[in-house]
Structures are given as structure tokens and as C-alpha cells.
Amino acid sequence: MSTSTTTTTNLPHHIKPKEVSAESTASTSKLSQKTILHILNTKCTTSLQHLKQAHGVALRSGHFQDHYVAGAIVKCYASQHFSNFGFALKVFDSVWRPNVFVWNIVIKGCLENNEALSCISYYCKMVAMNARPNKFTYSILFKACTLVQAVEEALQIHAHVVKNQFGEDGHIRSAGIQMYASFGLVEEARRMLDEAAESNDVICLNAMIDGYMKCGDVEAAKELFEKHMPSKNVGSWNAMVSGLARCGMLKEARELFDGMSEKDEISWSAMVDGYIKGGCHKEALEIFNEMQKENLLCPGKFILSSVLAACANVGAVDQGKWVHAYIKRNTIQLDAVLGTALLDMYAKCGRLDMAWEVFENIKQKEISTWNAMIGGLAMHGRADDAIELFSKMQRSKLEPNGVTFLNVLNACAHSGFVDKGLNFFSSMKKFYGIEPEVEHYGCMVDMFGRAGQLEEAEQLINSMPIKPNAAVWGALLGACRIHGNVEMGERVGRILLELEPQNSGRYALLSNIYAKAGRWDDVEKVRMLMKERGVKTSPGISMVDIGGMVHEFKVGEGSHPQMKEVYLMLETIIEKLQMEGYSPNSSQVLFDIAEEEKETALQYHSEKLAIAFGVLNTKPGTTIRVTKNLRTCEDCHSAIKIFSKVYERDIIVRDRMRYHHFRNGRCSCKDFW
DNA sequence: ATAGGGTTAG
């Protein structure tokens, strides 16, 4: 029986191995098994054409029956490079009585192609066919169980490991420790580690440190690290540093980090990520700069994408650009993760043009890539473009997810597209089976609210199937402020102060509503309540990126070396603006919208300071980009509008909510913020 | 003759 013919008949027509021409058959069919293997391992890992050809040759020559050859072929097809794992499985099905090696290749293939559940089913088939699993099989399976959180299966598989006497294998053990820790079963993980107490395997110990950290048991991790690890390696320190940092213990993480005699890229990366997770973006950039100074390591894509996230957050567009240039210079592949981080950085730093260019250059776009671009457009008030890009994404047959809809709805909300928004909202469930989450409802409330349909907004809250959170009520309160609805504002404000008694922003918003209506007694009451409850306020901070350095400004703080000049400049500016019709809005000033920054004759909001600094340090006509941690207030907003006209400069302010492009006396948000 | 372990991600 010729097995090669039976094999090909199962294959769908369009993916059959390429027919080999008569002429070449004569020579290629004589290829030895060794040569075929060599071709498979060299040419066929990246070229589908070569692979199909080699596959054909193997089938014709009978070498496909050799497990070395069959295994190599399956492995090549399973490579993510071709993203056609289904075909690899078909080829595997045509292997006659696969041995362990071939089974392991297919099980590993499942893992690498995000089908971890199939790992388990192939393992079952393997056992059913009486093929004996080996130690390689089990470490793959433990990883698969980790990925899909298959606890029951894991326990059974673990029993098989013990029964087959692989319990002593270090690889299996470290995978097992990670697995149990990921299930939250720390004791189980610890038991695995202790079973091999005498082996003192550093990697298993490191995995245990990480496991403790992931389960939040910092003390246990520390004890293991300090008392029971006579020989540590970089990985041990890295596990500690990244664990501490992830648990928010940044100071301790930093101390340990500073004490490391040898740091690798992961050490730096862990520290950068820790700072970012803790909201310390400036520190993240500083530590990256330190890494550059040491000049020993070339930053790779992991740390670069973290750094880009930090740049995005503080608006450090110059440093972001530097990273971009670095990527180009070193021909680092712009994969979906790195590319999306870069795109996001440009969008958040107000450079939509660059964001778009990057977007188009990302070859393997993932859903998050599209989401970032759609979100970027939405943030800048380009609702039509955002919606258009959304349709384009659908045409490219990518399925939107919850985040996609969040961004699209956000775009609608900020441009007053109520009808369109409603359509999207209902289609997400109807056509895509995506259940709206509380954020989506928040967006809808915001949309109705901005458009002045306050009753509809309140109705939606009352009818939503999930419990509204503070953000949802906050959106409504914000709308009450825009439209000056004191009655509803009071009601909603009361709910919010109950729900989040420590959130200063809520008090500020309510007090603003009262101030706008001239109800000064109530303004005072809110202020007293805040004092009584000891609500901590967060200071407004504005950052401006000039010449690759991020400068920070806080209200009433004189730490910046140029502070004197900045205040002088600001006074000149204000005088000039007043001549052009600006009057400082003292009705709003007890708190500004963004809370808590008291305005007195000598205290200016941080964005004004940042702009004055920008004027001092850039040439006339240069665009000034400011990033603020809170929302910008009405007074600053109108001051900046006039400024943009008087000084003939574009100002781009990114506040907590969105972007404001000021030009020639107007703002892109159309005062709709 | 055929293969693996820990620390990083939008």
C-alpha cells in the first residue's frame, strides 16, 4: 500500500503540498532522509514554498513515514510564522502511529498557537493510543494547564507524573510550581519545591519566589530569598525586584535593585514597569536614562514598549521620538505590541499624524492596534474618522472587542453623535455578542449627558442590568455641571459623596455646580464637609516637554529653578490677555473643576505655569504641548483660548479626559468638555 | 541523531 497517496487525499485542495515537476522529481526523490531533514531544518522554517515542496518530496519518496521527517514537517507547519496551525494538525493526523517525539511536537504546537486546551485532548488521545509520554510531554502540559487555569486536569496530570516517575525532573517541577502558584495553591507549589529540598535548584526556587509574589505573600518570598537560597543568580534578584514592584513596594524594590551587582535587561525592565504600574512615570523614564548611561545593554522591545507607555503618560514626545528613531536605527521589528505602544505614545502626545504613519507600518495588526488608533482619534475629537476606521477594521474581518466599542462610543459621546452611539451600543450585543460592561454604560450616560439629555441619562442608569459604579454617576454629575442642572446635580452629588467619600474630585464638581448657580452657602458647606472627612486632595500637576526634558509644575510650588522668571512671565501674559478681554473668573475659584487648586493672586493653576515656561523657552510660534494630570478648569480654558490668538501659538493640552487643541482663539473641543 | 526550566507585554 502506498501511504503517500492516502495521505494526500485528506488534504484540502488549496493547501496540498506543491506538485513536484517530473524533471525535478527524478532528482529530488533520490534525496536521502538526511538531506530532507537538513532542508526542513534550514529552508523550511520560513518559506512555505520550500516546506510544501519538501513535504511533497517526503510523501513521494516514502520518507514521510520516518518519524524524524514527519516530526520536522509537522513542526514547520505549526510554526507561528505561517499562522495555519489547522493545517499542521491535518498533517499530523496523516502520520502513521506517531511516536512520543511527534506527539510532543503537536502538543507543543497547540500551546504555541494559543490552543492550550487542545494540548490536553491530544494528550488523552496519546494515552489512548498507548504512546508513552515522557518528561517533555509533562512540562508542556503543566504550562498548558496554567494558561487555561485547568485545575482538575492539572491534578490528574500531576498524578500521572508521579506514577510515571518523572517527579524528580527539574523542568517539570518548575513548571508545576508556576502552575500551582497561578492557581493560588501556594501550599501545593511549596510542597513540590520541598520534595526536592536537597536538589537546591535555583530555577525552581526562583519560580517559588515569583509564585509567592503573585499570590501576594511578600514575606514568604523574602524569607525564601534571604534565608534559604545560598546560591542566587540574576533571576532570583529579578523575581524579587519585579515582585516587590508589582506589589507597589517601589522603595524596597529600588533598594534591592540598586544593590544588584549584575543587572540584565529584565532587571531594568522590571524596575521601569514597576514605576509605571505605580503611576511614577517620571521615575520610569529616569531609570531608563540611567540604563542608557551605563551603556552596557541594548534595550530590546520589552523595555522599549514600557518606556513608550511612560512617555505617553507624561507627554514626553521627544523621548518617544528618540525611541522611534532607535527602533529604526537598530532595525528592531515593529511587532504588534511595540508598534501599538509607539502609536499610542504619538496619539497621546498629540501627534496623530505620526500615530497614523506608525499604524500603517505595523504589518501584523492585532485588535489592540486598531483599538489604540480608534481611541487616539476619539481622544482628539475626530469622531468621524474614528467611526470610519472602525468600519475599515470590520472590513478587514477582525472582530471588535469590548475596548473597541468603548473607544467608538467615546468618540460619539464627545461629538454629540447620540443616534450613532445608540446604534453602536445596541449592535455590540446583537451582532457581536459582547455584553456591555459598566464602562460602556458610563460612556452612554456621558453621551446623553453632554448632549443635554439628562433625563435619558438618568433613566439609563436606573434601568441598567448591572450596578452603576461611581464612574457612571460621575459622568452624570459632570453633565449636570455643563448644563447647570442644580437639582439633579445635588441629588447625584449626594449619591457620589456616599459612594466615594474620599474622592476629592467629586466634591469639587458639586461645589462647582453650586458656585455656577451662585449658591455660595452650599459651596461653603461642601468645603466644610471635605474638611470634616479629611479628604485628601491631589495637586494639579502640569508637564511640558521641552528639548527632551519633561518639566513639572505644581500650584504654589517653587522648586523649579526658573520659577521666578516663570511667575514674571505669567504676570505679563495675564496682563496682555486682560487687555484682550480676558477676565479671571473668580466665580469658579473656590475649587476648579479639576479640584482643589485654590486660586489667589499669587497662585496660578499649573497649566498656566507650564505655558509661561513654554513661552520663556521656545521660539515664537512654536506649539506648546502640556499634559495635565487632572481636568482643566473653565478659567484656564478661556485664558488659553485668548492666549492662542494673542500670542499666535498653538497650544495642545491633554487633560485627564481628552485633548484640547487651541488655535487662533478657539479650541477643538468646541467648549464641549 | 531529533526538544525544555525562572524573571518582561498593549
XYZ file of C-alpha atoms (C1' of nucleotides) in Angstrom:
683
model
C 0.000 0.000 0.000
C 1.291 3.369 -0.892
C 0.768 5.508 2.166
C 1.776 8.657 0.423
C -1.353 8.661 -1.737
C -3.716 8.016 1.154
C -2.116 10.895 2.974
C -2.598 13.500 0.314
C -6.233 12.675 -0.271
C -7.214 14.018 3.176
C -5.793 17.393 2.473
C -7.893 20.293 1.267
C -7.051 21.083 -2.288
C -5.569 24.525 -1.929
C -3.059 23.541 0.675
C -1.807 20.337 -0.837
C 1.936 20.126 -0.962
C 3.152 21.531 -4.180
C 3.385 19.045 -7.012
C 6.925 18.452 -7.985
C 7.604 18.632 -11.674
C 8.602 15.460 -13.457
C 12.056 16.714 -14.072
C 12.808 17.644 -10.525
C 11.124 14.522 -9.191
C 13.778 12.452 -10.805
C 16.445 14.142 -8.766
C 14.571 15.072 -5.607
C 13.056 11.645 -4.974
C 16.567 10.326 -4.606
C 17.252 12.722 -1.770
C 18.332 10.906 1.326
C 16.382 11.165 4.539
C 19.281 13.072 5.995
C 19.193 15.660 3.241
C 15.446 16.119 3.558
C 15.850 16.668 7.269
C 18.531 19.207 6.620
C 16.341 21.085 4.148
C 13.454 21.022 6.586
C 15.529 22.424 9.388
C 17.062 25.197 7.352
C 14.975 26.444 4.448
C 11.512 25.370 5.513
C 11.169 27.248 8.772
C 10.452 30.494 6.972
C 9.449 29.579 3.447
C 6.095 27.944 2.962
C 7.001 27.204 -0.624
C 10.066 25.236 0.322
C 8.139 23.481 3.027
C 5.378 22.352 0.671
C 7.967 21.139 -1.766
C 9.869 19.205 0.868
C 6.598 17.782 2.157
C 5.771 16.566 -1.345
C 9.168 15.016 -1.765
C 8.888 13.264 1.577
C 5.500 11.842 0.643
C 6.689 10.564 -2.735
C 9.911 9.103 -1.515
C 8.321 7.374 1.461
C 10.465 9.312 3.901
C 7.334 10.785 5.417
C 6.948 7.515 7.275
C 10.119 8.293 9.114
C 9.257 9.966 12.413
C 12.219 12.294 12.245
C 10.991 13.604 8.922
C 7.294 13.623 9.799
C 8.027 15.357 13.076
C 10.100 18.041 11.414
C 7.379 18.651 8.838
C 4.637 18.993 11.446
C 6.860 21.287 13.434
C 7.452 23.544 10.476
C 3.768 23.796 9.607
C 2.974 24.500 13.260
C 5.359 27.426 13.361
C 3.545 30.644 14.098
C 5.283 32.069 11.108
C 2.655 30.523 8.838
C -0.302 31.032 11.166
C -2.061 27.984 9.770
C -1.950 25.616 12.668
C -5.069 23.816 11.491
C -3.098 22.504 8.565
C -0.305 21.296 10.831
C -2.901 19.253 12.697
C -4.117 17.737 9.428
C -0.599 16.724 8.535
C -0.171 15.255 11.979
C -3.325 13.186 11.506
C -1.710 11.636 8.493
C 1.302 10.415 10.429
C 1.039 6.716 10.943
C 1.465 5.680 14.586
C 3.324 8.778 15.751
C 5.993 8.228 18.377
C 6.464 10.337 21.518
C 8.583 12.790 19.683
C 5.900 13.562 17.119
C 3.215 13.691 19.803
C 5.269 16.175 21.771
C 5.681 18.357 18.714
C 1.966 18.550 18.165
C 1.182 19.152 21.836
C 3.736 21.909 21.975
C 2.319 23.292 18.762
C -1.080 23.595 20.422
C 0.485 25.531 23.269
C 2.327 27.896 20.964
C -0.720 28.512 18.828
C -2.937 29.556 21.708
C -4.899 26.351 21.794
C -3.798 25.177 25.192
C -6.988 23.218 25.712
C -6.129 21.033 22.741
C -2.871 20.092 24.460
C -4.913 18.204 26.979
C -7.095 16.485 24.422
C -4.098 15.421 22.341
C -2.519 14.078 25.491
C -5.646 11.981 26.075
C -5.506 10.665 22.526
C -1.857 9.879 23.000
C -2.538 7.867 26.110
C -5.461 6.141 24.423
C -3.158 5.072 21.604
C -0.722 3.618 24.104
C 2.071 6.010 23.277
C 4.217 6.544 26.348
C 4.561 10.208 27.360
C 7.986 11.321 28.519
C 9.219 14.144 30.684
C 8.995 16.617 27.825
C 5.307 15.888 27.451
C 4.563 16.766 31.040
C 6.284 20.100 31.289
C 4.357 21.256 28.216
C 1.123 20.028 29.774
C 1.726 21.890 33.011
C 2.192 25.078 31.054
C -0.998 24.445 29.161
C -2.935 23.892 32.393
C -1.501 27.165 33.708
C -2.637 29.035 30.661
C -6.241 27.860 30.760
C -6.391 27.518 34.537
C -7.402 23.876 34.286
C -7.115 22.855 37.913
C -8.888 19.484 37.755
C -6.913 18.344 34.746
C -3.715 19.573 36.336
C -4.241 17.422 39.397
C -4.809 14.352 37.250
C -1.818 15.067 35.094
C 0.288 15.597 38.184
C -0.776 12.137 39.356
C 0.427 10.719 36.045
C 3.749 12.484 36.503
C 4.248 10.825 39.849
C 3.099 7.446 38.610
C 5.475 7.579 35.671
C 8.291 8.624 37.976
C 9.031 11.985 36.456
C 8.544 13.749 39.764
C 12.231 14.431 40.089
C 12.632 16.295 36.834
C 13.579 19.919 37.386
C 11.834 21.213 34.302
C 8.558 19.585 35.214
C 8.907 20.751 38.757
C 9.478 24.395 37.932
C 6.524 24.365 35.548
C 4.465 22.722 38.287
C 5.417 25.342 40.855
C 4.406 28.103 38.499
C 1.206 26.309 37.692
C 0.101 25.790 41.259
C 1.006 29.348 42.188
C -1.071 30.616 39.293
C -4.000 28.648 40.676
C -3.428 30.345 44.001
C -2.475 26.980 45.501
C 0.768 28.159 47.091
C 0.964 25.274 49.541
C 0.819 22.802 46.692
C 3.597 24.667 44.900
C 5.652 24.740 48.067
C 5.206 21.013 48.512
C 6.655 20.421 45.059
C 9.614 22.585 45.910
C 10.208 20.905 49.254
C 10.141 17.450 47.730
C 13.438 18.389 46.196
C 14.871 20.359 49.065
C 18.272 18.785 48.623
C 18.482 19.486 44.890
C 18.558 23.235 45.530
C 17.505 24.028 42.017
C 17.841 27.830 41.603
C 15.279 27.976 38.879
C 12.687 26.172 40.967
C 13.462 28.461 43.875
C 13.091 31.499 41.635
C 9.791 30.189 40.400
C 8.690 29.850 44.002
C 9.660 33.438 44.803
C 7.638 34.553 41.852
C 4.784 32.323 42.954
C 4.693 33.837 46.434
C 4.799 37.316 44.948
C 1.974 36.589 42.558
C -0.093 35.327 45.463
C 0.748 38.483 47.390
C 2.816 36.771 50.079
C 5.757 39.144 50.054
C 7.013 37.962 53.434
C 7.294 34.349 52.361
C 9.130 35.397 49.218
C 11.559 37.499 51.224
C 12.216 34.715 53.676
C 12.956 32.245 50.922
C 15.216 34.719 49.179
C 17.092 35.845 52.249
C 17.395 32.694 54.305
C 17.116 29.649 52.092
C 18.984 30.477 48.966
C 22.717 30.181 49.428
C 23.297 30.460 45.706
C 21.294 33.039 43.836
C 21.502 34.209 40.279
C 20.249 37.310 38.450
C 16.875 35.652 38.029
C 16.464 35.410 41.793
C 17.036 39.146 42.180
C 14.833 39.892 39.220
C 11.989 37.852 40.654
C 12.267 39.823 43.891
C 12.550 43.220 42.248
C 9.665 42.706 39.871
C 7.564 41.088 42.592
C 8.091 43.933 45.051
C 7.472 46.492 42.361
C 4.262 44.813 41.249
C 3.069 44.755 44.838
C 3.559 48.506 44.958
C 6.597 48.355 47.238
C 8.621 50.540 44.947
C 11.077 51.793 47.500
C 12.072 48.323 48.583
C 12.257 47.171 45.009
C 14.554 50.052 44.214
C 16.827 49.343 47.144
C 17.256 45.760 46.091
C 17.725 46.832 42.502
C 20.438 49.318 43.453
C 22.229 46.599 45.378
C 22.443 44.216 42.447
C 25.972 43.537 41.344
C 24.898 42.455 37.922
C 21.811 43.677 36.103
C 20.394 42.325 32.899
C 17.730 43.797 30.679
C 15.000 42.149 32.675
C 16.185 43.819 35.871
C 15.886 47.251 34.283
C 12.638 46.341 32.658
C 11.149 45.147 35.942
C 12.027 48.443 37.571
C 10.646 50.526 34.722
C 7.417 48.532 34.715
C 7.087 48.776 38.456
C 7.292 52.552 38.302
C 4.738 52.675 35.539
C 2.297 50.420 37.362
C 2.678 52.649 40.417
C 1.954 55.734 38.354
C 5.502 57.081 38.676
C 6.094 57.712 35.008
C 8.796 60.251 35.503
C 10.841 57.857 37.621
C 10.331 55.225 34.948
C 11.921 57.466 32.364
C 14.719 58.438 34.713
C 15.690 54.854 35.356
C 15.663 54.140 31.645
C 18.005 57.072 31.104
C 20.275 55.651 33.752
C 20.320 52.374 31.889
C 21.416 54.218 28.760
C 24.224 55.845 30.708
C 25.584 52.522 31.841
C 25.747 51.715 28.189
C 26.200 48.017 28.684
C 22.922 46.740 27.391
C 20.950 47.409 24.268
C 17.320 47.941 25.129
C 15.013 45.457 23.424
C 11.388 45.522 22.548
C 10.053 44.740 26.019
C 11.640 47.627 27.805
C 11.085 49.915 24.847
C 7.367 49.347 24.895
C 7.299 50.080 28.615
C 9.279 53.253 28.085
C 6.880 54.313 25.365
C 3.987 53.845 27.771
C 5.741 56.145 30.234
C 6.373 58.728 27.515
C 2.714 58.553 26.557
C 1.696 59.207 30.112
C 3.855 62.245 30.760
C 3.655 63.566 27.224
C 7.374 63.160 26.632
C 7.131 63.255 22.884
C 10.818 63.995 22.330
C 11.950 60.956 24.224
C 9.241 58.965 22.462
C 10.623 60.107 19.139
C 14.057 59.077 20.265
C 12.744 55.572 20.937
C 11.169 55.557 17.491
C 14.451 56.537 15.871
C 16.244 53.940 17.940
C 13.868 51.243 16.716
C 14.511 52.251 13.134
C 18.239 52.565 13.559
C 18.574 49.134 15.069
C 16.028 47.565 12.739
C 14.039 46.230 15.646
C 10.980 44.530 14.294
C 7.862 46.568 14.870
C 5.607 43.812 16.153
C 2.058 44.407 17.282
C 2.967 45.120 20.905
C 5.818 47.523 20.252
C 4.040 49.132 17.320
C 0.892 49.694 19.328
C 2.875 51.230 22.170
C 4.555 53.585 19.700
C 1.294 54.534 18.028
C -0.346 55.086 21.391
C 2.530 57.297 22.504
C 2.191 59.532 19.456
C -1.573 59.732 19.805
C -1.381 60.579 23.479
C 1.320 63.158 22.856
C -0.898 64.889 20.342
C 0.835 63.672 17.192
C -1.989 61.989 15.333
C -0.116 62.288 12.067
C 2.775 60.206 13.366
C 0.411 57.797 15.074
C -1.240 57.158 11.761
C 2.056 56.635 9.988
C 3.085 54.055 12.559
C -0.308 52.399 12.385
C 0.061 51.884 8.666
C 3.517 50.414 9.114
C 2.513 47.724 11.561
C 2.293 44.610 9.458
C 0.619 42.252 11.884
C -2.127 44.429 13.318
C -3.924 42.972 16.266
C -7.206 44.104 17.679
C -5.391 46.250 20.240
C -3.588 48.044 17.425
C -6.879 49.106 15.887
C -8.268 49.956 19.293
C -5.359 52.260 20.042
C -5.764 54.113 16.757
C -9.530 54.413 17.085
C -9.088 55.582 20.674
C -6.478 58.103 19.580
C -8.825 59.631 17.035
C -11.626 59.698 19.597
C -9.441 61.417 22.154
C -8.732 64.204 19.671
C -12.377 64.734 18.886
C -12.128 63.210 15.403
C -15.280 61.171 15.751
C -15.972 60.747 12.053
C -12.502 59.392 11.420
C -12.776 57.071 14.393
C -16.034 55.646 13.097
C -14.633 55.270 9.619
C -11.625 53.405 10.914
C -13.953 51.165 12.852
C -15.751 50.154 9.649
C -12.443 49.604 7.953
C -11.457 47.291 10.761
C -14.656 45.319 10.332
C -13.966 45.004 6.617
C -10.591 43.508 7.435
C -12.604 40.767 9.137
C -11.222 41.422 12.589
C -13.729 41.005 15.392
C -14.128 44.078 17.601
C -13.966 43.580 21.349
C -15.283 45.499 24.332
C -12.468 48.035 24.188
C -13.188 48.774 20.532
C -16.743 49.693 21.378
C -15.647 51.733 24.350
C -13.491 53.855 22.063
C -16.144 54.199 19.398
C -18.782 55.172 21.948
C -16.373 57.630 23.467
C -15.909 59.231 20.079
C -19.675 59.554 19.687
C -20.070 60.978 23.185
C -17.506 63.708 22.631
C -19.032 64.818 19.369
C -22.676 64.699 20.288
C -23.496 61.758 17.992
C -26.300 60.370 20.115
C -28.096 58.378 17.428
C -24.949 56.787 16.099
C -23.853 55.976 19.612
C -27.134 54.270 20.355
C -26.750 52.187 17.228
C -23.277 51.038 18.157
C -24.387 50.313 21.656
C -27.182 48.009 20.573
C -25.132 46.362 17.830
C -22.353 45.281 20.164
C -24.606 42.779 21.803
C -26.841 41.950 18.865
C -24.172 41.333 16.257
C -21.072 40.606 18.236
C -22.397 39.006 21.383
C -20.431 41.423 23.551
C -22.212 42.117 26.795
C -21.926 45.834 27.668
C -19.926 46.363 30.824
C -20.220 49.125 33.336
C -17.736 51.259 31.367
C -19.950 51.120 28.312
C -22.884 52.332 30.342
C -20.714 55.105 31.719
C -19.955 56.140 28.174
C -23.625 56.173 27.229
C -24.507 58.263 30.272
C -21.741 60.658 29.309
C -23.093 60.795 25.772
C -26.650 61.615 26.793
C -25.394 63.987 29.448
C -23.145 66.034 27.186
C -25.928 66.299 24.659
C -28.143 67.778 27.362
C -30.446 64.764 27.578
C -30.105 64.482 31.319
C -33.355 62.612 31.879
C -32.411 59.921 29.369
C -29.065 59.625 31.086
C -30.640 59.146 34.495
C -33.156 56.685 33.092
C -30.385 54.610 31.609
C -28.680 54.415 34.986
C -31.887 53.323 36.638
C -32.563 50.656 34.045
C -29.104 49.186 33.580
C -28.816 45.483 34.408
C -25.589 45.871 36.366
C -24.889 48.011 39.376
C -23.777 51.503 38.364
C -20.404 52.433 39.805
C -19.037 55.806 40.799
C -17.725 56.477 37.310
C -21.235 56.180 35.882
C -22.676 58.594 38.430
C -19.646 60.815 37.914
C -20.467 61.116 34.226
C -23.949 62.265 35.131
C -22.651 64.749 37.679
C -20.305 66.153 35.062
C -23.243 66.617 32.732
C -25.164 68.420 35.465
C -22.287 70.844 35.711
C -22.119 71.505 31.983
C -25.845 72.129 31.759
C -26.213 73.828 35.111
C -28.792 71.437 36.494
C -28.525 72.113 40.206
C -31.491 69.980 41.238
C -30.203 66.786 39.665
C -26.621 67.677 40.491
C -27.468 67.876 44.150
C -29.178 64.505 44.086
C -26.406 62.786 42.167
C -23.751 64.541 44.197
C -25.180 63.123 47.391
C -25.036 59.585 45.996
C -21.459 60.093 44.897
C -20.221 61.562 48.164
C -21.664 58.489 49.821
C -20.124 56.104 47.314
C -16.672 57.668 47.262
C -16.279 59.807 50.371
C -12.551 60.214 49.786
C -12.584 61.287 46.156
C -11.847 64.998 46.173
C -12.861 65.452 42.562
C -16.494 64.715 43.350
C -16.624 67.441 45.971
C -15.037 69.864 43.570
C -17.575 69.111 40.878
C -20.508 69.572 43.228
C -19.112 72.775 44.633
C -18.688 73.998 41.081
C -22.301 73.367 40.313
C -23.326 75.400 43.357
C -20.889 78.177 42.508
C -22.228 78.442 38.991
C -25.724 78.905 40.436
C -24.437 81.486 42.917
C -25.300 79.324 45.923
C -22.308 80.278 47.974
C -23.638 78.856 51.236
C -23.751 75.430 49.701
C -20.281 75.874 48.257
C -19.053 76.552 51.748
C -20.918 73.516 53.130
C -19.234 71.228 50.640
C -15.890 72.655 51.598
C -16.565 72.088 55.285
C -17.720 68.544 54.662
C -14.492 67.853 52.887
C -12.510 69.196 55.794
C -14.541 67.190 58.290
C -13.967 63.978 56.430
C -10.297 64.731 55.990
C -10.434 64.294 52.250
C -7.002 64.471 50.747
C -6.720 66.486 47.615
C -4.413 65.663 44.794
C -2.451 68.607 43.500
C -2.732 69.547 39.881
C 0.473 68.851 38.006
C 1.217 70.007 34.509
C 4.099 68.751 32.481
C 5.705 70.303 29.496
C 8.258 68.598 27.309
C 10.956 70.933 26.079
C 14.164 69.834 24.439
C 13.687 66.246 25.530
C 13.279 67.165 29.190
C 9.983 66.922 30.993
C 9.388 69.852 33.335
C 6.790 69.576 36.064
C 4.775 72.389 37.583
C 2.616 72.279 40.673
C 0.489 75.042 42.122
C 2.212 77.213 44.645
C 5.421 75.278 44.443
C 8.703 76.959 43.715
C 11.006 74.030 43.165
C 11.661 74.676 39.504
C 14.966 76.535 39.012
C 13.357 79.056 36.677
C 10.364 79.685 38.909
C 10.936 83.398 39.351
C 11.080 84.074 35.639
C 8.072 81.852 35.094
C 5.936 83.878 37.511
C 7.090 87.147 35.996
C 6.318 85.905 32.512
C 2.926 84.678 33.598
C 2.018 88.061 35.030
C 2.987 89.734 31.781
C 0.881 87.233 29.876
C -2.156 87.710 32.096
C -1.955 91.480 31.736
C -1.814 91.152 27.990
C -4.746 88.768 27.978
C -6.779 91.110 30.141
C -6.312 93.857 27.585
C -7.793 91.494 25.043
C -10.879 90.877 27.119
C -9.901 88.055 29.463
C -11.204 88.426 32.973
C -10.083 85.958 35.593
C -13.161 84.018 36.511
C -13.441 84.478 40.226
C -16.864 82.865 40.484
C -15.361 79.455 39.879
C -12.408 79.628 42.035
C -13.065 78.042 45.310
C -12.102 74.866 43.597
C -11.612 74.424 39.947
C -13.205 71.581 38.161
C -10.110 69.658 38.479
C -10.413 70.183 42.161
C -8.617 71.789 44.898
C -6.227 74.218 43.357
C -7.015 77.403 45.140
C -6.596 80.488 43.090
C -5.309 83.541 44.812
C -3.494 86.498 43.427
C -0.211 84.659 43.501
C -1.285 81.133 42.823
C -1.907 80.049 39.322
C -3.077 76.747 38.019
C -0.285 74.516 36.923
C -1.166 74.627 33.226
C -0.698 78.392 33.210
C 2.733 77.989 34.771
C 3.654 75.340 32.228
C 2.616 77.583 29.358
C 4.549 80.545 30.734
C 7.577 78.280 30.969
C 6.991 77.226 27.380
C 6.918 80.840 26.239
C 10.200 81.506 28.014
C 11.968 78.543 26.490
C 10.753 78.209 22.921
C 10.880 80.356 19.832
C 7.800 82.431 18.961
C 5.249 80.406 17.045
C 6.324 77.073 18.472
C 3.493 74.814 19.531
C 3.429 74.229 23.276
C 2.276 70.834 24.483
C 1.100 70.460 28.041
C -0.036 67.354 29.848
C -2.115 67.726 32.979
C -2.994 65.046 35.496
C -6.444 66.495 36.250
C -9.106 68.158 34.202
C -8.518 71.672 33.100
C -10.814 74.331 34.533
C -13.086 76.714 32.751
C -10.971 79.723 33.648
C -7.783 78.244 32.259
C -9.644 77.038 29.226
C -10.837 80.511 28.309
C -7.469 82.061 29.160
C -5.662 79.656 26.859
C -8.105 80.297 24.050
C -7.324 84.016 24.139
C -3.633 83.284 24.590
C -3.533 81.208 21.406
C -4.814 84.193 19.473
C -2.798 86.936 21.121
C 0.474 85.056 21.019
C -0.231 83.335 17.707
C 0.754 79.987 19.082
C -0.914 76.611 19.067
C -1.363 75.105 22.479
C -2.171 71.457 22.901
C -3.359 70.480 26.346
C -4.006 66.915 27.248
C -6.034 66.741 30.405
C -7.357 63.752 32.241
C -10.266 63.401 29.879
C -9.211 64.387 26.427
C -7.280 66.716 24.159
C -7.708 70.410 23.635
C -6.114 71.929 20.536
C -6.122 75.688 20.954
C -5.617 77.784 17.873
C -6.480 81.357 16.994
C -8.827 81.854 19.922
C -10.674 78.571 19.580
C -10.466 75.081 20.987
C -11.005 71.768 19.215
C -13.357 70.633 21.955
C -15.763 73.371 20.924
C -16.065 74.200 24.623
C -17.739 70.875 24.977
C -15.767 69.203 27.688
C 20.642 11.844 15.686
C 15.671 14.667 16.813
C 13.324 19.018 22.236
C 12.655 22.098 27.543
C 13.017 25.221 33.002
C 12.744 31.231 36.183
C 12.263 36.990 35.801
C 9.273 41.389 30.890
C 3.867 42.866 27.481
C -0.549 46.824 24.701
